[in-house]
Amino acid sequence: MKSLFDFEEQPDLRRLSFAELTERMLSCTLCPLSEGRTQAVPGEGPVPADLVFIGEGPGEVEDATGRPFVGPAGQLLDKILESAGLKREEAYITNMVKCRPPLNRTPKPEEVKTCWPYLDAQLRLLRPKIIVPLGNLAAQFFLKTDKGINLIRGQFFKWEGTVELFPMFHPSYLLRNPTKEKGGPKYLTWQDIQTLKGRLDELRASSRG
Ligand code: URA
Ligand code: URA
């Protein structure tokens, strides 16, 4: 059975270079989110990238600057990465949709569907070892599940049979639930990032042979 989140890829996008793909996103008018944006936010980081983080969609600061995860949630993401000795610059950071939803609402399934071919084409060029979906929208999309992030975070899954998938809480959720109590979302996230770093080191070591 086809789920809501089984979308068609666009083969023509898969033939573009990363720069061409970025240009397409910046000028995209395929969905109504394009009407409300200041600018599209394609993503940022090295190409290719061992590690890719995928959020929901740009917020206010992202829409204003054209960069992903630079507002309050992004600053928390940077701290989470640093706590495990990871640098923001070694990961590619992007979102399910590239244009800011009005009032930061969750992107609609139709919007995610329309924007997916861009992310699909990005991922083919990025060739990550690990994809980290942040929060329910991205995690449920990649796992094709309706299970909540609580049940799927902090575990390794496979995407398309080869790429490791490691869902984590969205940093915006941590901003809304800031206590560090044992077993709480912040506590678990600080564990998850260590687990992620450990696995990344392993995969990097084995690809060096
Ligand atoms: N939240 C997201 O999901 N993405 C961003 O880029 C910023 C905040
Ligand atoms: N809902 C989300 O979308 N993400 C979280 O991390 C938690 C709740």
Coordinates of N, CA, C and O in Angstrom, one line a residue, residues 21 32 42 85 123 147 172 174 189:
L21 N 21.0 22.7 -8.9 CA 19.9 22.3 -8.0 C 19.5 23.4 -7.0 O 18.4 23.8 -6.8
P32 N 2.6 27.0 -2.7 CA 2.2 28.4 -2.2 C 3.2 28.9 -1.2 O 3.2 30.1 -0.9
P42 N 18.0 26.6 0.8 CA 18.3 25.3 0.2 C 19.0 24.4 1.2 O 18.8 23.2 1.3
G85 N 31.7 17.0 20.2 CA 32.9 17.2 19.4 C 32.7 17.3 17.9 O 33.6 17.0 17.1
L123 N 20.3 14.6 -1.7 CA 20.8 13.5 -0.9 C 21.7 12.6 -1.9 O 22.7 12.0 -1.5
K147 N 4.6 6.4 13.8 CA 5.1 6.3 15.2 C 5.7 7.7 15.6 O 6.4 8.3 14.8
S172 N 13.8 22.6 18.4 CA 12.7 23.5 18.9 C 11.9 22.8 20.0 O 11.4 23.5 20.9
L174 N 13.1 20.8 22.2 CA 14.0 21.0 23.4 C 13.9 22.4 24.0 O 13.9 22.6 25.2
T189 N 18.7 13.6 24.2 CA 19.4 14.2 23.1 C 20.9 14.2 23.3 O 21.7 14.0 22.4

